[in-house]
Short mmCIF file of C-alpha atoms in Angstrom, two decimals:
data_model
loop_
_atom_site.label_atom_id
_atom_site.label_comp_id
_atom_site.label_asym_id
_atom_site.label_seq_id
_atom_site.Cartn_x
_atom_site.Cartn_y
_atom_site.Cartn_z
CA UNK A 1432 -9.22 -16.25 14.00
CA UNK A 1433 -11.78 -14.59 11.62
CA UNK A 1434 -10.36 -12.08 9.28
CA UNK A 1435 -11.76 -9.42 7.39
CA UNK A 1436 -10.71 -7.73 4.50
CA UNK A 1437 -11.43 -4.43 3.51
CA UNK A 1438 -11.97 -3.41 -0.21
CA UNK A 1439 -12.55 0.47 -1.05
CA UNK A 1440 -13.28 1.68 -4.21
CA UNK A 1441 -15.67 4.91 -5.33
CA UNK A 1442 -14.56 4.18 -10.13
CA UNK A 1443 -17.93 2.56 -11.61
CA UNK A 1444 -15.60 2.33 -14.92
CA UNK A 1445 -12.71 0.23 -12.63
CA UNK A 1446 -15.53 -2.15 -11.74
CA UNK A 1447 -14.00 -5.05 -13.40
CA UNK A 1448 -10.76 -4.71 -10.99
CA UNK A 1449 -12.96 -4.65 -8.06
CA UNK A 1450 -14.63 -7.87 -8.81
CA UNK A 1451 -11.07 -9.53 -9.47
CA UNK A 1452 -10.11 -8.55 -6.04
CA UNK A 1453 -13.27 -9.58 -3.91
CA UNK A 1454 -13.04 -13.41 -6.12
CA UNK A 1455 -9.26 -13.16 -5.06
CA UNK A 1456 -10.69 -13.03 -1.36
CA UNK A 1457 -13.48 -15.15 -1.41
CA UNK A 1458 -11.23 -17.70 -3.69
CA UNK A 1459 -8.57 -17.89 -0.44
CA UNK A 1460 -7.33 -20.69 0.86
CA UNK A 1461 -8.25 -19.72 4.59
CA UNK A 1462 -11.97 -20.43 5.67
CA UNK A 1463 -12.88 -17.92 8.35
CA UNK A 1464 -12.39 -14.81 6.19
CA UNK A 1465 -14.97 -12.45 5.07
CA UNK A 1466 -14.82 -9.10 2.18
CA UNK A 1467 -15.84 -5.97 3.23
CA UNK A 1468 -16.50 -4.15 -0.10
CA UNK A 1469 -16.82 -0.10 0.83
CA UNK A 1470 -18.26 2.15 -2.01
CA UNK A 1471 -17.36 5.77 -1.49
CA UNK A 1472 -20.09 7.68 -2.72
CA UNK A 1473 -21.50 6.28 -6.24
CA UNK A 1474 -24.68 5.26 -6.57
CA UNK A 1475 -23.57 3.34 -10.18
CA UNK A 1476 -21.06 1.40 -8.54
CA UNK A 1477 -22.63 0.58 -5.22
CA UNK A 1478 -25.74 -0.74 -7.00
CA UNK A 1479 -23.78 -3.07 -9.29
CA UNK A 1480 -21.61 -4.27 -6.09
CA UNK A 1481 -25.30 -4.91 -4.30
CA UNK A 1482 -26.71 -7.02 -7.28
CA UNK A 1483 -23.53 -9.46 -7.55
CA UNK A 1484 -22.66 -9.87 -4.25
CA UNK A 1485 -26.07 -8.86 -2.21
CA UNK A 1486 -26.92 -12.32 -1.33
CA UNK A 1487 -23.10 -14.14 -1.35
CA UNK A 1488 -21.98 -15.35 1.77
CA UNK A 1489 -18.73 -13.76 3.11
CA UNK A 1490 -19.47 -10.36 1.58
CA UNK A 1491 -20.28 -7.68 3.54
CA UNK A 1492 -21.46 -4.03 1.71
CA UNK A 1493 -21.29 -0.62 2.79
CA UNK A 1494 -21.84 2.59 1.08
CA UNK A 1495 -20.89 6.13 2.12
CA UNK A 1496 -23.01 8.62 1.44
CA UNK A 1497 -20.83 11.41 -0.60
CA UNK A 1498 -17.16 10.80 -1.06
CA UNK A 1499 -15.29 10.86 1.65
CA UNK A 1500 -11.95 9.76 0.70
CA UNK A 1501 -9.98 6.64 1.12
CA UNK A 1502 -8.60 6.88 4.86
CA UNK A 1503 -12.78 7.65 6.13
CA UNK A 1504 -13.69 4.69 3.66
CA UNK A 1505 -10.99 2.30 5.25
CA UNK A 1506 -12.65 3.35 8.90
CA UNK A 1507 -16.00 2.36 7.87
CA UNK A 1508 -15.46 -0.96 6.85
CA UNK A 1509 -13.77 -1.72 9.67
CA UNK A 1510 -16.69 -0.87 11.59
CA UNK A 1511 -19.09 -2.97 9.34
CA UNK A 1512 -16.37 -5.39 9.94
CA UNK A 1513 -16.64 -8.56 12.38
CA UNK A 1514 -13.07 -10.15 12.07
CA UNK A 1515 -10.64 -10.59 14.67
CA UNK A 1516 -8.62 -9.52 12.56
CA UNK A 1517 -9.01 -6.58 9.98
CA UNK A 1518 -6.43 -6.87 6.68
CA UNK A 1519 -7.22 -3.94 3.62
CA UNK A 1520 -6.67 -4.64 0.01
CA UNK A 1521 -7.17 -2.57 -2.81
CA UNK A 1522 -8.97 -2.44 -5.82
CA UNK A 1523 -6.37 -2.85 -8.25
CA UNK A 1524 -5.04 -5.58 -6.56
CA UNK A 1525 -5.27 -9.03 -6.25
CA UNK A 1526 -4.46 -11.04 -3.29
CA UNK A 1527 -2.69 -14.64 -4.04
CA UNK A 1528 -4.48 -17.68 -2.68
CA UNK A 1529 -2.86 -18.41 0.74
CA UNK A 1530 -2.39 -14.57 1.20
CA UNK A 1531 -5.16 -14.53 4.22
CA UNK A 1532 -3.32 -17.87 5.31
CA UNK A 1533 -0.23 -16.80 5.62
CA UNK A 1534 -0.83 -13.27 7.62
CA UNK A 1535 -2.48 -15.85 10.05
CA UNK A 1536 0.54 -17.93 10.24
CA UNK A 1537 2.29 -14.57 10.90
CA UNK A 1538 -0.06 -13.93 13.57
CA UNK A 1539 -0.08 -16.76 15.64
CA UNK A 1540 3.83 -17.18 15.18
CA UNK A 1541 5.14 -14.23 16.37
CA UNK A 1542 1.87 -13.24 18.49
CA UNK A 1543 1.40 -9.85 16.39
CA UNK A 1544 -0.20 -7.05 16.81
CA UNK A 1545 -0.41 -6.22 12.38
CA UNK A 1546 1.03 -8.29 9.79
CA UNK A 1547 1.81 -7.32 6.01
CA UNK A 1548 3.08 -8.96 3.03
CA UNK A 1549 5.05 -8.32 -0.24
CA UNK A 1550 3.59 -6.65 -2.93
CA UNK A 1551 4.56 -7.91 -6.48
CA UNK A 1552 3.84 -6.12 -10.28
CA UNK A 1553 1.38 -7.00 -12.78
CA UNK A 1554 2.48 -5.05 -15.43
CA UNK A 1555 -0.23 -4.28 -17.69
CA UNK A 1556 1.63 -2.49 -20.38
CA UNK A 1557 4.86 -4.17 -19.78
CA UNK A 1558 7.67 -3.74 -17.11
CA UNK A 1559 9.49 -0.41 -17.74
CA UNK A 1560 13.12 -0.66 -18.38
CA UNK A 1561 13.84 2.43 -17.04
CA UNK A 1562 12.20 2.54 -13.67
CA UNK A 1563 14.83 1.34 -10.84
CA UNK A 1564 13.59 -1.65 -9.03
CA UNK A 1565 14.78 0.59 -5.83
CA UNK A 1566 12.08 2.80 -6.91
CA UNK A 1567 8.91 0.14 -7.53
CA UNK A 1568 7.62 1.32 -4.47
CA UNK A 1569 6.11 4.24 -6.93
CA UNK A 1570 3.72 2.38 -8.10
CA UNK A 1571 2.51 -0.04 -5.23
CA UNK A 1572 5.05 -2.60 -5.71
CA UNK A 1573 7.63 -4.09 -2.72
CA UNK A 1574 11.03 -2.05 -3.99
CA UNK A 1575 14.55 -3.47 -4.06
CA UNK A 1576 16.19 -2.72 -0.57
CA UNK A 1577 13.14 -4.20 1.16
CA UNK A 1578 13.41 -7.01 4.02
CA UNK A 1579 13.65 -10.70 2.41
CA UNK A 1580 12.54 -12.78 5.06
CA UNK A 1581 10.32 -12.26 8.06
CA UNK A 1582 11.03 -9.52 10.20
CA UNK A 1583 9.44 -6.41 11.91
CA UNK A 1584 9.52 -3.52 10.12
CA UNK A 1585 7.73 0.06 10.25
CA UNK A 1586 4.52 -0.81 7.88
CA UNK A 1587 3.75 -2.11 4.81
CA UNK A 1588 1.77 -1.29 1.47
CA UNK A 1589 -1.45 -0.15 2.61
CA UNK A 1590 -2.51 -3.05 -0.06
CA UNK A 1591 -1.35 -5.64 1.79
CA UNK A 1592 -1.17 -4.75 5.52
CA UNK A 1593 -3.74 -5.85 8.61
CA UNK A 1594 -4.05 -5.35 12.26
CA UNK A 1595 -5.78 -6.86 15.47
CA UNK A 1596 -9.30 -5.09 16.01
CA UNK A 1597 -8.08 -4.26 19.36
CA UNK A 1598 -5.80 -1.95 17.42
CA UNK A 1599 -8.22 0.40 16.51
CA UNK A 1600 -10.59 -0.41 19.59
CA UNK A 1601 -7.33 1.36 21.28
CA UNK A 1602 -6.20 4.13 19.39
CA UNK A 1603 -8.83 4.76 16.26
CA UNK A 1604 -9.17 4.30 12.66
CA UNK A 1605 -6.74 5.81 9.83
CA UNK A 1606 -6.21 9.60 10.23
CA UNK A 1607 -8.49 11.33 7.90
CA UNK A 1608 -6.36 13.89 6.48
CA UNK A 1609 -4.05 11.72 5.30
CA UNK A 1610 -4.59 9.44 2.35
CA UNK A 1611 -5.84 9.66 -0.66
CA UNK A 1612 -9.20 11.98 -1.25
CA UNK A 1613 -9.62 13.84 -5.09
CA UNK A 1614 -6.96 16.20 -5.87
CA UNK A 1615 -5.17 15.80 -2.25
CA UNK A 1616 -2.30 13.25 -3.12
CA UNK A 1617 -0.90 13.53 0.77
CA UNK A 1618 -0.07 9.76 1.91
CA UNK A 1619 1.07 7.53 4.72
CA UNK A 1620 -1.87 6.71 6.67
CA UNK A 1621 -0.64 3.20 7.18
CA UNK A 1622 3.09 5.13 8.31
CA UNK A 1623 0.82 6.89 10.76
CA UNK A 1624 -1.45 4.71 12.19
CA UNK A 1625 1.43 1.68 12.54
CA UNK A 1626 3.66 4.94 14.74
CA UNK A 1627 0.31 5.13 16.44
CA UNK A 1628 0.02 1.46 17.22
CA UNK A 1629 4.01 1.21 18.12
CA UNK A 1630 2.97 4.32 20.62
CA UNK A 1631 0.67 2.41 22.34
CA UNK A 1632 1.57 -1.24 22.20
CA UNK A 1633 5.83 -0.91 21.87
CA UNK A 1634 4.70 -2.99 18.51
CA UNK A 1635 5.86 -2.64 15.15
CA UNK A 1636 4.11 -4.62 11.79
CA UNK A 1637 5.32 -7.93 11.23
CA UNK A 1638 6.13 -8.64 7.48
CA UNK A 1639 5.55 -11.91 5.80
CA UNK A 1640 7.38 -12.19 2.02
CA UNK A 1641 5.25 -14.77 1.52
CA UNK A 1642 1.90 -13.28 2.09
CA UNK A 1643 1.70 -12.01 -1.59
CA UNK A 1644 -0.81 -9.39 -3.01
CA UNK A 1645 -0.20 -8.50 -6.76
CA UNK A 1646 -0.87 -5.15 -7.58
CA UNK A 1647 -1.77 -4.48 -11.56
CA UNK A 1648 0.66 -1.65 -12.49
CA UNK A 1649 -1.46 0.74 -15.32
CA UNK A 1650 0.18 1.61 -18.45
CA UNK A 1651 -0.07 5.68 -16.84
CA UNK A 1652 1.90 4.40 -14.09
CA UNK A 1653 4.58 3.66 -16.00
CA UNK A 1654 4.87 6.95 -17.61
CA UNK A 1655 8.08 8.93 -16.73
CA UNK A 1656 6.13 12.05 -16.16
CA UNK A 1657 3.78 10.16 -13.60
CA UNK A 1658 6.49 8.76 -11.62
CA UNK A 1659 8.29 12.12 -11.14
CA UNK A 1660 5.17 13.86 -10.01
CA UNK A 1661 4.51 10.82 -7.74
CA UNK A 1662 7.90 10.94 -6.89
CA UNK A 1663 7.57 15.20 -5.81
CA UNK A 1664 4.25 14.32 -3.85
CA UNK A 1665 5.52 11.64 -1.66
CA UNK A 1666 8.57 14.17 -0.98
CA UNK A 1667 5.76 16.34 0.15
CA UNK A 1668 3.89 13.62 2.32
CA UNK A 1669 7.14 12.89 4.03
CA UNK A 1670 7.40 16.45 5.39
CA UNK A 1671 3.52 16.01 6.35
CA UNK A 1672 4.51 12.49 8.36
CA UNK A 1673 7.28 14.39 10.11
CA UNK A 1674 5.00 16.59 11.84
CA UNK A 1675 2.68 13.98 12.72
CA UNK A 1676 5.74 10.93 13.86
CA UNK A 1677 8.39 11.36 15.82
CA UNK A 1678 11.67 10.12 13.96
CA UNK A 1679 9.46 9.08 10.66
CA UNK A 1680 12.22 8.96 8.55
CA UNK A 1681 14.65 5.81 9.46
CA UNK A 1682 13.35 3.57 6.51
CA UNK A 1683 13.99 6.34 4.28
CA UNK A 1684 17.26 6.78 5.99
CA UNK A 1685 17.98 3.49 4.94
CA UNK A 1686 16.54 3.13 1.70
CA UNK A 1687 18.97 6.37 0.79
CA UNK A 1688 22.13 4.90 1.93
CA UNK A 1689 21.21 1.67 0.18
CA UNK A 1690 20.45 3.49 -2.89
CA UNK A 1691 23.61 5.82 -2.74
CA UNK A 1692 26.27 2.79 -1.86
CA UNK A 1693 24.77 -0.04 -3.44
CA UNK A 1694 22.31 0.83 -6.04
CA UNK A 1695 23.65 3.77 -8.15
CA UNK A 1696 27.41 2.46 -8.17
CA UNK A 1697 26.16 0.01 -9.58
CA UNK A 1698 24.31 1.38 -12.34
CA UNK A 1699 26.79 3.50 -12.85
CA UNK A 1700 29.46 0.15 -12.82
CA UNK A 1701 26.97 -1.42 -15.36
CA UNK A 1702 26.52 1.81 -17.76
CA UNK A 1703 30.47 2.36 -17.76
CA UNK A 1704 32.34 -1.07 -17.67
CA UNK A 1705 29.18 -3.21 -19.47
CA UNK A 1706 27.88 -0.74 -21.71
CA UNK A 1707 24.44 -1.47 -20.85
CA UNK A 1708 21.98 1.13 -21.65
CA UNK A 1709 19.26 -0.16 -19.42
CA UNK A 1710 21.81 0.41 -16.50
CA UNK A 1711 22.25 3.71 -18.06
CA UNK A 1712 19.00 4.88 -18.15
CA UNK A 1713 18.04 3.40 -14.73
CA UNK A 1714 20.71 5.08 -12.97
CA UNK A 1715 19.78 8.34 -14.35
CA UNK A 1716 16.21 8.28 -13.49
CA UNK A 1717 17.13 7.08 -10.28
CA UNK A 1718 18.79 10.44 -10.21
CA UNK A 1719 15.79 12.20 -11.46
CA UNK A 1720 13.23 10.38 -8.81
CA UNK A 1721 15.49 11.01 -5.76
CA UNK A 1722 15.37 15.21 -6.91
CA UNK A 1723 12.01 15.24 -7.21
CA UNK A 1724 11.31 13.43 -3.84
CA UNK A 1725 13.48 15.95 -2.65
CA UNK A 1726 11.86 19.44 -4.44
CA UNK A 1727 8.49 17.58 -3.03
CA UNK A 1728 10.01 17.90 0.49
CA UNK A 1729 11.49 20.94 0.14
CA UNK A 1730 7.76 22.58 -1.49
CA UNK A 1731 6.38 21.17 1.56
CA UNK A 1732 8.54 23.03 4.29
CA UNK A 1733 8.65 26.20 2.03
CA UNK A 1734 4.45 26.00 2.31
CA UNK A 1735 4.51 25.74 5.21
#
């Protein structure tokens, strides 16, 4: 089973984390895997990418012409793709050693359609004592709440998921006006084209803990004013996904009621009866994220 593993970036000035993420795939400890490095749109970057990986086996390079967003750059590298297999990391990220291994493992154990694995921090400036693990999710990382052992579930990170080519041979690419793309911050293109896939094939994405991509968590994404406006736009995104999915919003169900019974009693259980001002403050911003999700959703169906 060959696998390829798309890498999109368009940041000359990030080109340091791109390189760390292509070694990460061509450093894995499964043989039939190739990178698929996509540049959207710079000339600066794509001609640095060409001179250190022009002539290494296992890398293949493609370059869009203008910008065109990360959902259209995810679609053309898996058409300069060849894998069996087609898995998409990012270019902050860095996939663990037997990450490709494992998602094959996955594969041929539970004869999936898509696989995914667990996303885990890098904190660059240091782990924030404030932000709720229920709420990592914000910044790339596999939240508190989330499956524990291997299971099917809705989709994963769009870091660390992958699907069968005959997946998109059947039903298409990412949808294009979803994703990331400038100043539009709508998301869940992998929530929309795993609903596609379950649509078609009565599948859902099989997730692997122990497929691990670590995703390096900027010091800007730790700052409280970030988080809340991330927090308002995927509120927003949500009421996009509901008028693309049909029932969309059972893992948010969940992730609510988890939060609500479990997660803020217990902040509030640690703040009261331990005194502990890290509880404190993580209960209240848990408060503060789960508004702000909410005025995102609420902006959304107000616009229209």
């Amino acid at each position: 089973m060959r696998v390829s593993v798309v890498i999109c970036a368009y940041d000359p000035d990030l080109y340091g984390h791109l390189r760390d993420a292509v070694e990460s795939v061509l450093e894995q400890s499964y043989d039939d895997v190739e990178a698929v490095v996509v540049v959207d749109g710079s000339e600066t970057l794509h001609r640095r990418v060409r001179d250190d990986y022009g002539d290494v086996e296992g890398v293949r390079i493609h370059r869009n012409e203008t910008n065109l967003g990360l959902s259209r750059s995810r679609n053309a590298g898996i058409e300069e793709s060849t894998g069996d297999v087609i898995a998409f990391l990012d270019d902050d990220a860095v996939a663990r050693p037997d990450w490709v291994e494992k998602l094959v493992e996955t594969y041929e154990r539970r004869d999936a359609m898509a696989a995914g694995g667990r996303m885990a921090p890098q904190w660059v400036a240091g782990e924030p004592t404030f932000l709720p693990p229920e709420f990592y999710w914000l910044v790339g990382v596999t939240h508190r709440g989330f499956p524990e052992e291997e299971c099917e579930v809705r989709n994963t990170f769009g870091s660390n998921i992958s699907f069968k080519r005959e997946v998109f041979e059947e039903i298409g690419g990412f949808e294009s006006e979803l994703g990331r793309h400038g100043d539009r911050q709508i998301q869940g293109e992998e929530t929309e084209l795993s609903a596609r896939m379950h649509d078609a094939f009565g599948e859902r994405v099989w997730y692997n803990p122990d497929a691990v991509v670590e995703h390096k968590v900027f010091d800007f994404r730790t700052d409280p004013k970030w988080l809340v406006t991330r927090a308002f736009w995927q509120g927003y995104s949500k009421r996009a996904l509901d008028e693309l999915i049909d029932d969309s919003g059972g893992e948010e169900g969940a992730f609510l009621s988890q939060l609500l019974f479990h997660g803020l009693p217990g902040y509030a259980y640690g703040a009261v009866v331990r005194k502990s001002s890290q509880a404190a403050k993580r209960g209240l911003f848990a408060l503060v994220l789960t508004a702000a999700v909410g005025f995102g959703f609420l902006y959304a169906v107000a616009s229209g």
